[in-house]
């Protein structure tokens, strides 16, 4: 399972937008790579509609979406057609999902990214049903092969910068994913950190000093544009 700061695992895959060679095809771009448990499921359908409506605003942040599940390309295509022709969510309807959705029947890509959590759907009802269907022969972890709701934010250098996991039962907030992407971009461009709940235009936090000289400078005469509560916590107004 890759971790934050690791190189994003490379792969080639067939998608609803043709073949993808990752990360080669996405050099210089941020990527929001996410998995969903299965096509034709209700929570995933709402997520895909939201993702599709945000695609253009994410492009303005130099970022691209890539989806994945272990369904076939034909299942993906039929599901996307159903989303466009039959589903309305929060006033959005006739939505075309134009970002690539990966076919991963072999689960090769999902396993590279640690997207399969065998016990994630552990509820008494689900386990009982699965064991009854199997005659009680196979262990639990043989059954749950759906991909979890995972999100990987990958930077233009192909490095993993953030990882989010959600359970099967609960949809993701794509607004939060976008906010996190913007926060990471802010930190990269200005060498600052962002506080809890930061949104664009909010104050930012300066890095902690790492030498005694820097600490004394902050204590003795902080910059007039800074609000320092102590040497380790100085907040700066966002001027951009």
PDB file of N, CA, C and O in Angstrom, residues 74-152:
ATOM      1  N   UNK A  74     -17.677  -2.545 -20.075  1.00  0.00           N
ATOM      2  CA  UNK A  74     -19.057  -2.525 -20.562  1.00  0.00           C
ATOM      3  C   UNK A  74     -20.027  -2.176 -19.450  1.00  0.00           C
ATOM      4  O   UNK A  74     -21.023  -1.474 -19.667  1.00  0.00           O
ATOM      5  N   UNK A  75     -19.739  -2.633 -18.246  1.00  0.00           N
ATOM      6  CA  UNK A  75     -20.534  -2.229 -17.093  1.00  0.00           C
ATOM      7  C   UNK A  75     -20.401  -0.729 -16.850  1.00  0.00           C
ATOM      8  O   UNK A  75     -21.392  -0.026 -16.613  1.00  0.00           O
ATOM      9  N   UNK A  76     -19.158  -0.225 -16.920  1.00  0.00           N
ATOM     10  CA  UNK A  76     -18.940   1.222 -16.761  1.00  0.00           C
ATOM     11  C   UNK A  76     -19.767   2.008 -17.767  1.00  0.00           C
ATOM     12  O   UNK A  76     -20.444   2.978 -17.420  1.00  0.00           O
ATOM     13  N   UNK A  77     -19.689   1.621 -19.030  1.00  0.00           N
ATOM     14  CA  UNK A  77     -20.361   2.366 -20.097  1.00  0.00           C
ATOM     15  C   UNK A  77     -21.879   2.345 -19.912  1.00  0.00           C
ATOM     16  O   UNK A  77     -22.555   3.367 -20.081  1.00  0.00           O
ATOM     17  N   UNK A  78     -22.418   1.186 -19.564  1.00  0.00           N
ATOM     18  CA  UNK A  78     -23.862   1.091 -19.349  1.00  0.00           C
ATOM     19  C   UNK A  78     -24.304   1.947 -18.163  1.00  0.00           C
ATOM     20  O   UNK A  78     -25.354   2.605 -18.194  1.00  0.00           O
ATOM     21  N   UNK A  79     -23.485   1.948 -17.116  1.00  0.00           N
ATOM     22  CA  UNK A  79     -23.809   2.750 -15.926  1.00  0.00           C
ATOM     23  C   UNK A  79     -23.764   4.243 -16.245  1.00  0.00           C
ATOM     24  O   UNK A  79     -24.652   5.000 -15.848  1.00  0.00           O
ATOM     25  N   UNK A  80     -22.732   4.679 -16.963  1.00  0.00           N
ATOM     26  CA  UNK A  80     -22.624   6.100 -17.311  1.00  0.00           C
ATOM     27  C   UNK A  80     -23.791   6.536 -18.184  1.00  0.00           C
ATOM     28  O   UNK A  80     -24.278   7.669 -18.076  1.00  0.00           O
ATOM     29  N   UNK A  81     -24.260   5.615 -19.049  1.00  0.00           N
ATOM     30  CA  UNK A  81     -25.442   5.922 -19.869  1.00  0.00           C
ATOM     31  C   UNK A  81     -26.675   6.094 -18.980  1.00  0.00           C
ATOM     32  O   UNK A  81     -27.476   7.020 -19.175  1.00  0.00           O
ATOM     33  N   UNK A  82     -26.817   5.226 -17.995  1.00  0.00           N
ATOM     34  CA  UNK A  82     -27.944   5.323 -17.071  1.00  0.00           C
ATOM     35  C   UNK A  82     -27.897   6.625 -16.277  1.00  0.00           C
ATOM     36  O   UNK A  82     -28.922   7.290 -16.086  1.00  0.00           O
ATOM     37  N   UNK A  83     -26.703   6.991 -15.811  1.00  0.00           N
ATOM     38  CA  UNK A  83     -26.554   8.259 -15.085  1.00  0.00           C
ATOM     39  C   UNK A  83     -27.013   9.422 -15.947  1.00  0.00           C
ATOM     40  O   UNK A  83     -27.759  10.306 -15.492  1.00  0.00           O
ATOM     41  N   UNK A  84     -26.579   9.428 -17.197  1.00  0.00           N
ATOM     42  CA  UNK A  84     -26.943  10.542 -18.090  1.00  0.00           C
ATOM     43  C   UNK A  84     -28.435  10.577 -18.399  1.00  0.00           C
ATOM     44  O   UNK A  84     -29.062  11.642 -18.398  1.00  0.00           O
ATOM     45  N   UNK A  85     -29.034   9.421 -18.635  1.00  0.00           N
ATOM     46  CA  UNK A  85     -30.390   9.388 -19.174  1.00  0.00           C
ATOM     47  C   UNK A  85     -31.493   9.275 -18.128  1.00  0.00           C
ATOM     48  O   UNK A  85     -32.642   9.618 -18.409  1.00  0.00           O
ATOM     49  N   UNK A  86     -31.150   8.808 -16.900  1.00  0.00           N
ATOM     50  CA  UNK A  86     -32.242   8.469 -15.981  1.00  0.00           C
ATOM     51  C   UNK A  86     -32.127   9.058 -14.584  1.00  0.00           C
ATOM     52  O   UNK A  86     -33.093   9.025 -13.817  1.00  0.00           O
ATOM     53  N   UNK A  87     -30.972   9.580 -14.217  1.00  0.00           N
ATOM     54  CA  UNK A  87     -30.775   9.971 -12.817  1.00  0.00           C
ATOM     55  C   UNK A  87     -30.713  11.492 -12.673  1.00  0.00           C
ATOM     56  O   UNK A  87     -30.048  12.185 -13.458  1.00  0.00           O
ATOM     57  N   UNK A  88     -31.380  12.001 -11.651  1.00  0.00           N
ATOM     58  CA  UNK A  88     -31.282  13.412 -11.259  1.00  0.00           C
ATOM     59  C   UNK A  88     -30.875  13.463  -9.799  1.00  0.00           C
ATOM     60  O   UNK A  88     -31.430  12.749  -8.957  1.00  0.00           O
ATOM     61  N   UNK A  89     -29.887  14.330  -9.489  1.00  0.00           N
ATOM     62  CA  UNK A  89     -29.392  14.438  -8.117  1.00  0.00           C
ATOM     63  C   UNK A  89     -29.080  15.894  -7.816  1.00  0.00           C
ATOM     64  O   UNK A  89     -28.304  16.531  -8.521  1.00  0.00           O
ATOM     65  N   UNK A  90     -29.725  16.424  -6.787  1.00  0.00           N
ATOM     66  CA  UNK A  90     -29.545  17.820  -6.371  1.00  0.00           C
ATOM     67  C   UNK A  90     -29.734  18.791  -7.529  1.00  0.00           C
ATOM     68  O   UNK A  90     -28.999  19.775  -7.669  1.00  0.00           O
ATOM     69  N   UNK A  91     -30.718  18.497  -8.372  1.00  0.00           N
ATOM     70  CA  UNK A  91     -31.012  19.372  -9.506  1.00  0.00           C
ATOM     71  C   UNK A  91     -30.164  19.122 -10.733  1.00  0.00           C
ATOM     72  O   UNK A  91     -30.394  19.719 -11.785  1.00  0.00           O
ATOM     73  N   UNK A  92     -29.170  18.245 -10.632  1.00  0.00           N
ATOM     74  CA  UNK A  92     -28.322  17.918 -11.784  1.00  0.00           C
ATOM     75  C   UNK A  92     -28.902  16.712 -12.514  1.00  0.00           C
ATOM     76  O   UNK A  92     -29.180  15.678 -11.905  1.00  0.00           O
ATOM     77  N   UNK A  93     -29.079  16.837 -13.806  1.00  0.00           N
ATOM     78  CA  UNK A  93     -29.543  15.714 -14.612  1.00  0.00           C
ATOM     79  C   UNK A  93     -28.923  15.801 -16.001  1.00  0.00           C
ATOM     80  O   UNK A  93     -28.350  16.821 -16.382  1.00  0.00           O
ATOM     81  N   UNK A  94     -29.037  14.710 -16.748  1.00  0.00           N
ATOM     82  CA  UNK A  94     -28.412  14.621 -18.081  1.00  0.00           C
ATOM     83  C   UNK A  94     -26.915  14.908 -18.000  1.00  0.00           C
ATOM     84  O   UNK A  94     -26.358  15.615 -18.843  1.00  0.00           O
ATOM     85  N   UNK A  95     -26.272  14.354 -16.977  1.00  0.00           N
ATOM     86  CA  UNK A  95     -24.856  14.607 -16.727  1.00  0.00           C
ATOM     87  C   UNK A  95     -24.002  13.581 -17.453  1.00  0.00           C
ATOM     88  O   UNK A  95     -24.160  12.369 -17.260  1.00  0.00           O
ATOM     89  N   UNK A  96     -23.100  14.047 -18.290  1.00  0.00           N
ATOM     90  CA  UNK A  96     -22.127  13.180 -18.952  1.00  0.00           C
ATOM     91  C   UNK A  96     -20.879  13.058 -18.093  1.00  0.00           C
ATOM     92  O   UNK A  96     -20.274  14.075 -17.735  1.00  0.00           O
ATOM     93  N   UNK A  97     -20.485  11.866 -17.770  1.00  0.00           N
ATOM     94  CA  UNK A  97     -19.250  11.624 -17.015  1.00  0.00           C
ATOM     95  C   UNK A  97     -18.121  11.480 -18.029  1.00  0.00           C
ATOM     96  O   UNK A  97     -17.976  10.457 -18.686  1.00  0.00           O
ATOM     97  N   UNK A  98     -17.311  12.527 -18.153  1.00  0.00           N
ATOM     98  CA  UNK A  98     -16.305  12.584 -19.213  1.00  0.00           C
ATOM     99  C   UNK A  98     -14.890  12.284 -18.722  1.00  0.00           C
ATOM    100  O   UNK A  98     -13.968  12.232 -19.524  1.00  0.00           O
ATOM    101  N   UNK A  99     -14.701  12.091 -17.428  1.00  0.00           N
ATOM    102  CA  UNK A  99     -13.368  11.695 -16.966  1.00  0.00           C
ATOM    103  C   UNK A  99     -13.237  10.175 -17.109  1.00  0.00           C
ATOM    104  O   UNK A  99     -14.240   9.445 -17.124  1.00  0.00           O
ATOM    105  N   UNK A 100     -12.010   9.665 -17.227  1.00  0.00           N
ATOM    106  CA  UNK A 100     -11.831   8.222 -17.433  1.00  0.00           C
ATOM    107  C   UNK A 100     -12.180   7.397 -16.197  1.00  0.00           C
ATOM    108  O   UNK A 100     -11.857   7.777 -15.071  1.00  0.00           O
ATOM    109  N   UNK A 101     -12.847   6.270 -16.434  1.00  0.00           N
ATOM    110  CA  UNK A 101     -13.147   5.308 -15.383  1.00  0.00           C
ATOM    111  C   UNK A 101     -12.452   3.999 -15.766  1.00  0.00           C
ATOM    112  O   UNK A 101     -12.716   3.428 -16.823  1.00  0.00           O
ATOM    113  N   UNK A 102     -11.569   3.537 -14.910  1.00  0.00           N
ATOM    114  CA  UNK A 102     -10.705   2.393 -15.221  1.00  0.00           C
ATOM    115  C   UNK A 102     -11.438   1.073 -15.051  1.00  0.00           C
ATOM    116  O   UNK A 102     -12.145   0.860 -14.057  1.00  0.00           O
ATOM    117  N   UNK A 103     -11.272   0.192 -16.035  1.00  0.00           N
ATOM    118  CA  UNK A 103     -11.671  -1.210 -15.909  1.00  0.00           C
ATOM    119  C   UNK A 103     -10.536  -1.958 -15.202  1.00  0.00           C
ATOM    120  O   UNK A 103      -9.400  -1.922 -15.642  1.00  0.00           O
ATOM    121  N   UNK A 104     -10.878  -2.635 -14.104  1.00  0.00           N
ATOM    122  CA  UNK A 104      -9.829  -3.315 -13.337  1.00  0.00           C
ATOM    123  C   UNK A 104     -10.308  -4.691 -12.886  1.00  0.00           C
ATOM    124  O   UNK A 104     -10.295  -5.018 -11.695  1.00  0.00           O
ATOM    125  N   UNK A 105     -10.733  -5.500 -13.859  1.00  0.00           N
ATOM    126  CA  UNK A 105     -11.255  -6.826 -13.542  1.00  0.00           C
ATOM    127  C   UNK A 105     -10.226  -7.699 -12.823  1.00  0.00           C
ATOM    128  O   UNK A 105     -10.568  -8.520 -11.974  1.00  0.00           O
ATOM    129  N   UNK A 106      -8.965  -7.533 -13.167  1.00  0.00           N
ATOM    130  CA  UNK A 106      -7.905  -8.326 -12.528  1.00  0.00           C
ATOM    131  C   UNK A 106      -7.549  -7.815 -11.138  1.00  0.00           C
ATOM    132  O   UNK A 106      -6.806  -8.476 -10.406  1.00  0.00           O
ATOM    133  N   UNK A 107      -8.041  -6.623 -10.803  1.00  0.00           N
ATOM    134  CA  UNK A 107      -7.758  -5.957  -9.525  1.00  0.00           C
ATOM    135  C   UNK A 107      -6.284  -5.567  -9.390  1.00  0.00           C
ATOM    136  O   UNK A 107      -5.817  -5.264  -8.294  1.00  0.00           O
ATOM    137  N   UNK A 108      -5.561  -5.561 -10.476  1.00  0.00           N
ATOM    138  CA  UNK A 108      -4.130  -5.253 -10.427  1.00  0.00           C
ATOM    139  C   UNK A 108      -3.875  -3.831  -9.940  1.00  0.00           C
ATOM    140  O   UNK A 108      -3.037  -3.608  -9.056  1.00  0.00           O
ATOM    141  N   UNK A 109      -4.590  -2.868 -10.519  1.00  0.00           N
ATOM    142  CA  UNK A 109      -4.380  -1.469 -10.124  1.00  0.00           C
ATOM    143  C   UNK A 109      -4.880  -1.252  -8.696  1.00  0.00           C
ATOM    144  O   UNK A 109      -4.215  -0.608  -7.878  1.00  0.00           O
ATOM    145  N   UNK A 110      -6.046  -1.795  -8.390  1.00  0.00           N
ATOM    146  CA  UNK A 110      -6.614  -1.634  -7.043  1.00  0.00           C
ATOM    147  C   UNK A 110      -5.671  -2.172  -5.979  1.00  0.00           C
ATOM    148  O   UNK A 110      -5.497  -1.572  -4.913  1.00  0.00           O
ATOM    149  N   UNK A 111      -5.039  -3.301  -6.249  1.00  0.00           N
ATOM    150  CA  UNK A 111      -4.121  -3.877  -5.265  1.00  0.00           C
ATOM    151  C   UNK A 111      -2.848  -3.037  -5.132  1.00  0.00           C
ATOM    152  O   UNK A 111      -2.300  -2.903  -4.032  1.00  0.00           O
ATOM    153  N   UNK A 112      -2.370  -2.471  -6.231  1.00  0.00           N
ATOM    154  CA  UNK A 112      -1.197  -1.603  -6.158  1.00  0.00           C
ATOM    155  C   UNK A 112      -1.427  -0.416  -5.232  1.00  0.00           C
ATOM    156  O   UNK A 112      -0.504   0.063  -4.564  1.00  0.00           O
ATOM    157  N   UNK A 113      -2.667   0.065  -5.207  1.00  0.00           N
ATOM    158  CA  UNK A 113      -2.992   1.248  -4.411  1.00  0.00           C
ATOM    159  C   UNK A 113      -3.645   0.909  -3.066  1.00  0.00           C
ATOM    160  O   UNK A 113      -4.056   1.807  -2.333  1.00  0.00           O
ATOM    161  N   UNK A 114      -3.740  -0.362  -2.737  1.00  0.00           N
ATOM    162  CA  UNK A 114      -4.346  -0.735  -1.457  1.00  0.00           C
ATOM    163  C   UNK A 114      -5.795  -0.357  -1.358  1.00  0.00           C
ATOM    164  O   UNK A 114      -6.289  -0.004  -0.280  1.00  0.00           O
ATOM    165  N   UNK A 115      -6.529  -0.454  -2.474  1.00  0.00           N
ATOM    166  CA  UNK A 115      -7.928  -0.026  -2.503  1.00  0.00           C
ATOM    167  C   UNK A 115      -8.905  -1.114  -2.071  1.00  0.00           C
ATOM    168  O   UNK A 115     -10.098  -0.845  -1.949  1.00  0.00           O
ATOM    169  N   UNK A 116      -8.422  -2.337  -1.867  1.00  0.00           N
ATOM    170  CA  UNK A 116      -9.298  -3.423  -1.458  1.00  0.00           C
ATOM    171  C   UNK A 116      -9.047  -3.726   0.021  1.00  0.00           C
ATOM    172  O   UNK A 116      -7.946  -4.112   0.409  1.00  0.00           O
ATOM    173  N   UNK A 117     -10.071  -3.498   0.837  1.00  0.00           N
ATOM    174  CA  UNK A 117     -10.002  -3.745   2.275  1.00  0.00           C
ATOM    175  C   UNK A 117     -10.969  -4.891   2.574  1.00  0.00           C
ATOM    176  O   UNK A 117     -12.184  -4.672   2.668  1.00  0.00           O
ATOM    177  N   UNK A 118     -10.483  -6.117   2.737  1.00  0.00           N
ATOM    178  CA  UNK A 118     -11.354  -7.286   2.766  1.00  0.00           C
ATOM    179  C   UNK A 118     -12.456  -7.257   3.809  1.00  0.00           C
ATOM    180  O   UNK A 118     -13.531  -7.803   3.593  1.00  0.00           O
ATOM    181  N   UNK A 119     -12.218  -6.634   4.944  1.00  0.00           N
ATOM    182  CA  UNK A 119     -13.220  -6.652   6.013  1.00  0.00           C
ATOM    183  C   UNK A 119     -13.991  -5.340   6.145  1.00  0.00           C
ATOM    184  O   UNK A 119     -14.671  -5.111   7.149  1.00  0.00           O
ATOM    185  N   UNK A 120     -13.916  -4.486   5.123  1.00  0.00           N
ATOM    186  CA  UNK A 120     -14.520  -3.163   5.234  1.00  0.00           C
ATOM    187  C   UNK A 120     -16.030  -3.214   5.321  1.00  0.00           C
ATOM    188  O   UNK A 120     -16.654  -2.346   5.920  1.00  0.00           O
ATOM    189  N   UNK A 121     -16.656  -4.220   4.718  1.00  0.00           N
ATOM    190  CA  UNK A 121     -18.112  -4.313   4.725  1.00  0.00           C
ATOM    191  C   UNK A 121     -18.593  -5.244   5.824  1.00  0.00           C
ATOM    192  O   UNK A 121     -19.523  -6.015   5.648  1.00  0.00           O
ATOM    193  N   UNK A 122     -17.941  -5.157   6.969  1.00  0.00           N
ATOM    194  CA  UNK A 122     -18.209  -6.085   8.073  1.00  0.00           C
ATOM    195  C   UNK A 122     -19.426  -5.624   8.868  1.00  0.00           C
ATOM    196  O   UNK A 122     -19.349  -4.779   9.758  1.00  0.00           O
ATOM    197  N   UNK A 123     -20.605  -6.157   8.496  1.00  0.00           N
ATOM    198  CA  UNK A 123     -21.814  -5.982   9.294  1.00  0.00           C
ATOM    199  C   UNK A 123     -22.403  -7.361   9.521  1.00  0.00           C
ATOM    200  O   UNK A 123     -22.252  -8.262   8.692  1.00  0.00           O
ATOM    201  N   UNK A 124     -23.084  -7.590  10.630  1.00  0.00           N
ATOM    202  CA  UNK A 124     -23.645  -8.924  10.888  1.00  0.00           C
ATOM    203  C   UNK A 124     -24.542  -9.418   9.755  1.00  0.00           C
ATOM    204  O   UNK A 124     -24.493 -10.587   9.378  1.00  0.00           O
ATOM    205  N   UNK A 125     -25.360  -8.506   9.195  1.00  0.00           N
ATOM    206  CA  UNK A 125     -26.279  -8.907   8.138  1.00  0.00           C
ATOM    207  C   UNK A 125     -25.530  -9.337   6.889  1.00  0.00           C
ATOM    208  O   UNK A 125     -25.842 -10.351   6.262  1.00  0.00           O
ATOM    209  N   UNK A 126     -24.495  -8.528   6.518  1.00  0.00           N
ATOM    210  CA  UNK A 126     -23.732  -8.837   5.306  1.00  0.00           C
ATOM    211  C   UNK A 126     -22.974 -10.148   5.461  1.00  0.00           C
ATOM    212  O   UNK A 126     -22.930 -10.979   4.543  1.00  0.00           O
ATOM    213  N   UNK A 127     -22.367 -10.370   6.632  1.00  0.00           N
ATOM    214  CA  UNK A 127     -21.600 -11.590   6.853  1.00  0.00           C
ATOM    215  C   UNK A 127     -22.514 -12.815   6.834  1.00  0.00           C
ATOM    216  O   UNK A 127     -22.203 -13.848   6.225  1.00  0.00           O
ATOM    217  N   UNK A 128     -23.682 -12.709   7.488  1.00  0.00           N
ATOM    218  CA  UNK A 128     -24.615 -13.832   7.514  1.00  0.00           C
ATOM    219  C   UNK A 128     -25.064 -14.185   6.102  1.00  0.00           C
ATOM    220  O   UNK A 128     -25.099 -15.366   5.719  1.00  0.00           O
ATOM    221  N   UNK A 129     -25.402 -13.172   5.332  1.00  0.00           N
ATOM    222  CA  UNK A 129     -25.854 -13.415   3.956  1.00  0.00           C
ATOM    223  C   UNK A 129     -24.759 -14.092   3.138  1.00  0.00           C
ATOM    224  O   UNK A 129     -25.011 -15.056   2.393  1.00  0.00           O
ATOM    225  N   UNK A 130     -23.524 -13.609   3.251  1.00  0.00           N
ATOM    226  CA  UNK A 130     -22.425 -14.165   2.471  1.00  0.00           C
ATOM    227  C   UNK A 130     -22.132 -15.610   2.861  1.00  0.00           C
ATOM    228  O   UNK A 130     -21.866 -16.466   2.012  1.00  0.00           O
ATOM    229  N   UNK A 131     -22.225 -15.904   4.159  1.00  0.00           N
ATOM    230  CA  UNK A 131     -21.945 -17.270   4.596  1.00  0.00           C
ATOM    231  C   UNK A 131     -23.065 -18.224   4.197  1.00  0.00           C
ATOM    232  O   UNK A 131     -22.825 -19.373   3.844  1.00  0.00           O
ATOM    233  N   UNK A 132     -24.299 -17.729   4.227  1.00  0.00           N
ATOM    234  CA  UNK A 132     -25.404 -18.583   3.809  1.00  0.00           C
ATOM    235  C   UNK A 132     -25.294 -18.928   2.326  1.00  0.00           C
ATOM    236  O   UNK A 132     -25.556 -20.054   1.913  1.00  0.00           O
ATOM    237  N   UNK A 133     -24.901 -17.925   1.526  1.00  0.00           N
ATOM    238  CA  UNK A 133     -24.765 -18.158   0.087  1.00  0.00           C
ATOM    239  C   UNK A 133     -23.628 -19.123  -0.214  1.00  0.00           C
ATOM    240  O   UNK A 133     -23.646 -19.834  -1.211  1.00  0.00           O
ATOM    241  N   UNK A 134     -22.604 -19.141   0.632  1.00  0.00           N
ATOM    242  CA  UNK A 134     -21.441 -19.995   0.372  1.00  0.00           C
ATOM    243  C   UNK A 134     -21.536 -21.345   1.049  1.00  0.00           C
ATOM    244  O   UNK A 134     -20.682 -22.201   0.865  1.00  0.00           O
ATOM    245  N   UNK A 135     -22.579 -21.538   1.823  1.00  0.00           N
ATOM    246  CA  UNK A 135     -22.665 -22.768   2.594  1.00  0.00           C
ATOM    247  C   UNK A 135     -21.754 -22.753   3.804  1.00  0.00           C
ATOM    248  O   UNK A 135     -21.494 -23.783   4.424  1.00  0.00           O
ATOM    249  N   UNK A 136     -21.229 -21.574   4.146  1.00  0.00           N
ATOM    250  CA  UNK A 136     -20.364 -21.442   5.314  1.00  0.00           C
ATOM    251  C   UNK A 136     -18.997 -22.050   5.133  1.00  0.00           C
ATOM    252  O   UNK A 136     -18.332 -22.381   6.111  1.00  0.00           O
ATOM    253  N   UNK A 137     -18.574 -22.149   3.883  1.00  0.00           N
ATOM    254  CA  UNK A 137     -17.308 -22.833   3.609  1.00  0.00           C
ATOM    255  C   UNK A 137     -16.130 -21.882   3.569  1.00  0.00           C
ATOM    256  O   UNK A 137     -15.081 -22.150   4.144  1.00  0.00           O
ATOM    257  N   UNK A 138     -16.283 -20.747   2.901  1.00  0.00           N
ATOM    258  CA  UNK A 138     -15.144 -19.852   2.678  1.00  0.00           C
ATOM    259  C   UNK A 138     -15.032 -18.819   3.788  1.00  0.00           C
ATOM    260  O   UNK A 138     -16.047 -18.414   4.365  1.00  0.00           O
ATOM    261  N   UNK A 139     -13.807 -18.367   4.098  1.00  0.00           N
ATOM    262  CA  UNK A 139     -13.629 -17.323   5.117  1.00  0.00           C
ATOM    263  C   UNK A 139     -14.160 -15.985   4.637  1.00  0.00           C
ATOM    264  O   UNK A 139     -14.301 -15.757   3.436  1.00  0.00           O
ATOM    265  N   UNK A 140     -14.411 -15.094   5.566  1.00  0.00           N
ATOM    266  CA  UNK A 140     -14.999 -13.789   5.256  1.00  0.00           C
ATOM    267  C   UNK A 140     -14.211 -13.039   4.199  1.00  0.00           C
ATOM    268  O   UNK A 140     -14.766 -12.524   3.242  1.00  0.00           O
ATOM    269  N   UNK A 141     -12.903 -12.990   4.332  1.00  0.00           N
ATOM    270  CA  UNK A 141     -12.126 -12.110   3.475  1.00  0.00           C
ATOM    271  C   UNK A 141     -12.067 -12.599   2.032  1.00  0.00           C
ATOM    272  O   UNK A 141     -11.593 -11.928   1.164  1.00  0.00           O
ATOM    273  N   UNK A 142     -12.601 -13.780   1.744  1.00  0.00           N
ATOM    274  CA  UNK A 142     -12.687 -14.237   0.367  1.00  0.00           C
ATOM    275  C   UNK A 142     -13.784 -13.507  -0.399  1.00  0.00           C
ATOM    276  O   UNK A 142     -13.832 -13.527  -1.611  1.00  0.00           O
ATOM    277  N   UNK A 143     -14.717 -12.893   0.332  1.00  0.00           N
ATOM    278  CA  UNK A 143     -15.895 -12.341  -0.312  1.00  0.00           C
ATOM    279  C   UNK A 143     -15.752 -10.886  -0.718  1.00  0.00           C
ATOM    280  O   UNK A 143     -16.235 -10.468  -1.752  1.00  0.00           O
ATOM    281  N   UNK A 144     -15.162 -10.067   0.124  1.00  0.00           N
ATOM    282  CA  UNK A 144     -15.186  -8.627  -0.085  1.00  0.00           C
ATOM    283  C   UNK A 144     -14.054  -8.211  -1.015  1.00  0.00           C
ATOM    284  O   UNK A 144     -12.938  -7.960  -0.574  1.00  0.00           O
ATOM    285  N   UNK A 145     -14.361  -8.163  -2.292  1.00  0.00           N
ATOM    286  CA  UNK A 145     -13.356  -7.783  -3.288  1.00  0.00           C
ATOM    287  C   UNK A 145     -13.670  -6.437  -3.920  1.00  0.00           C
ATOM    288  O   UNK A 145     -12.955  -5.994  -4.803  1.00  0.00           O
ATOM    289  N   UNK A 146     -14.740  -5.773  -3.456  1.00  0.00           N
ATOM    290  CA  UNK A 146     -15.017  -4.433  -3.972  1.00  0.00           C
ATOM    291  C   UNK A 146     -13.940  -3.458  -3.503  1.00  0.00           C
ATOM    292  O   UNK A 146     -13.359  -3.640  -2.439  1.00  0.00           O
ATOM    293  N   UNK A 147     -13.703  -2.460  -4.310  1.00  0.00           N
ATOM    294  CA  UNK A 147     -12.762  -1.423  -3.892  1.00  0.00           C
ATOM    295  C   UNK A 147     -13.445  -0.477  -2.910  1.00  0.00           C
ATOM    296  O   UNK A 147     -14.601  -0.108  -3.082  1.00  0.00           O
ATOM    297  N   UNK A 148     -12.698  -0.093  -1.885  1.00  0.00           N
ATOM    298  CA  UNK A 148     -13.179   0.861  -0.898  1.00  0.00           C
ATOM    299  C   UNK A 148     -13.299   2.231  -1.552  1.00  0.00           C
ATOM    300  O   UNK A 148     -12.814   2.461  -2.656  1.00  0.00           O
ATOM    301  N   UNK A 149     -13.935   3.184  -0.878  1.00  0.00           N
ATOM    302  CA  UNK A 149     -13.975   4.562  -1.382  1.00  0.00           C
ATOM    303  C   UNK A 149     -12.660   5.254  -1.012  1.00  0.00           C
ATOM    304  O   UNK A 149     -12.538   5.875   0.043  1.00  0.00           O
ATOM    305  N   UNK A 150     -11.677   5.102  -1.857  1.00  0.00           N
ATOM    306  CA  UNK A 150     -10.356   5.690  -1.620  1.00  0.00           C
ATOM    307  C   UNK A 150     -10.154   6.901  -2.514  1.00  0.00           C
ATOM    308  O   UNK A 150     -10.675   6.960  -3.634  1.00  0.00           O
ATOM    309  N   UNK A 151      -9.394   7.870  -2.024  1.00  0.00           N
ATOM    310  CA  UNK A 151      -9.016   9.047  -2.816  1.00  0.00           C
ATOM    311  C   UNK A 151      -7.521   9.272  -2.642  1.00  0.00           C
ATOM    312  O   UNK A 151      -7.023   9.319  -1.515  1.00  0.00           O
ATOM    313  N   UNK A 152      -6.825   9.405  -3.753  1.00  0.00           N
ATOM    314  CA  UNK A 152      -5.403   9.741  -3.751  1.00  0.00           C
ATOM    315  C   UNK A 152      -5.222  11.061  -4.488  1.00  0.00           C
ATOM    316  O   UNK A 152      -5.633  11.184  -5.648  1.00  0.00           O
TER     317      UNK A 152
END
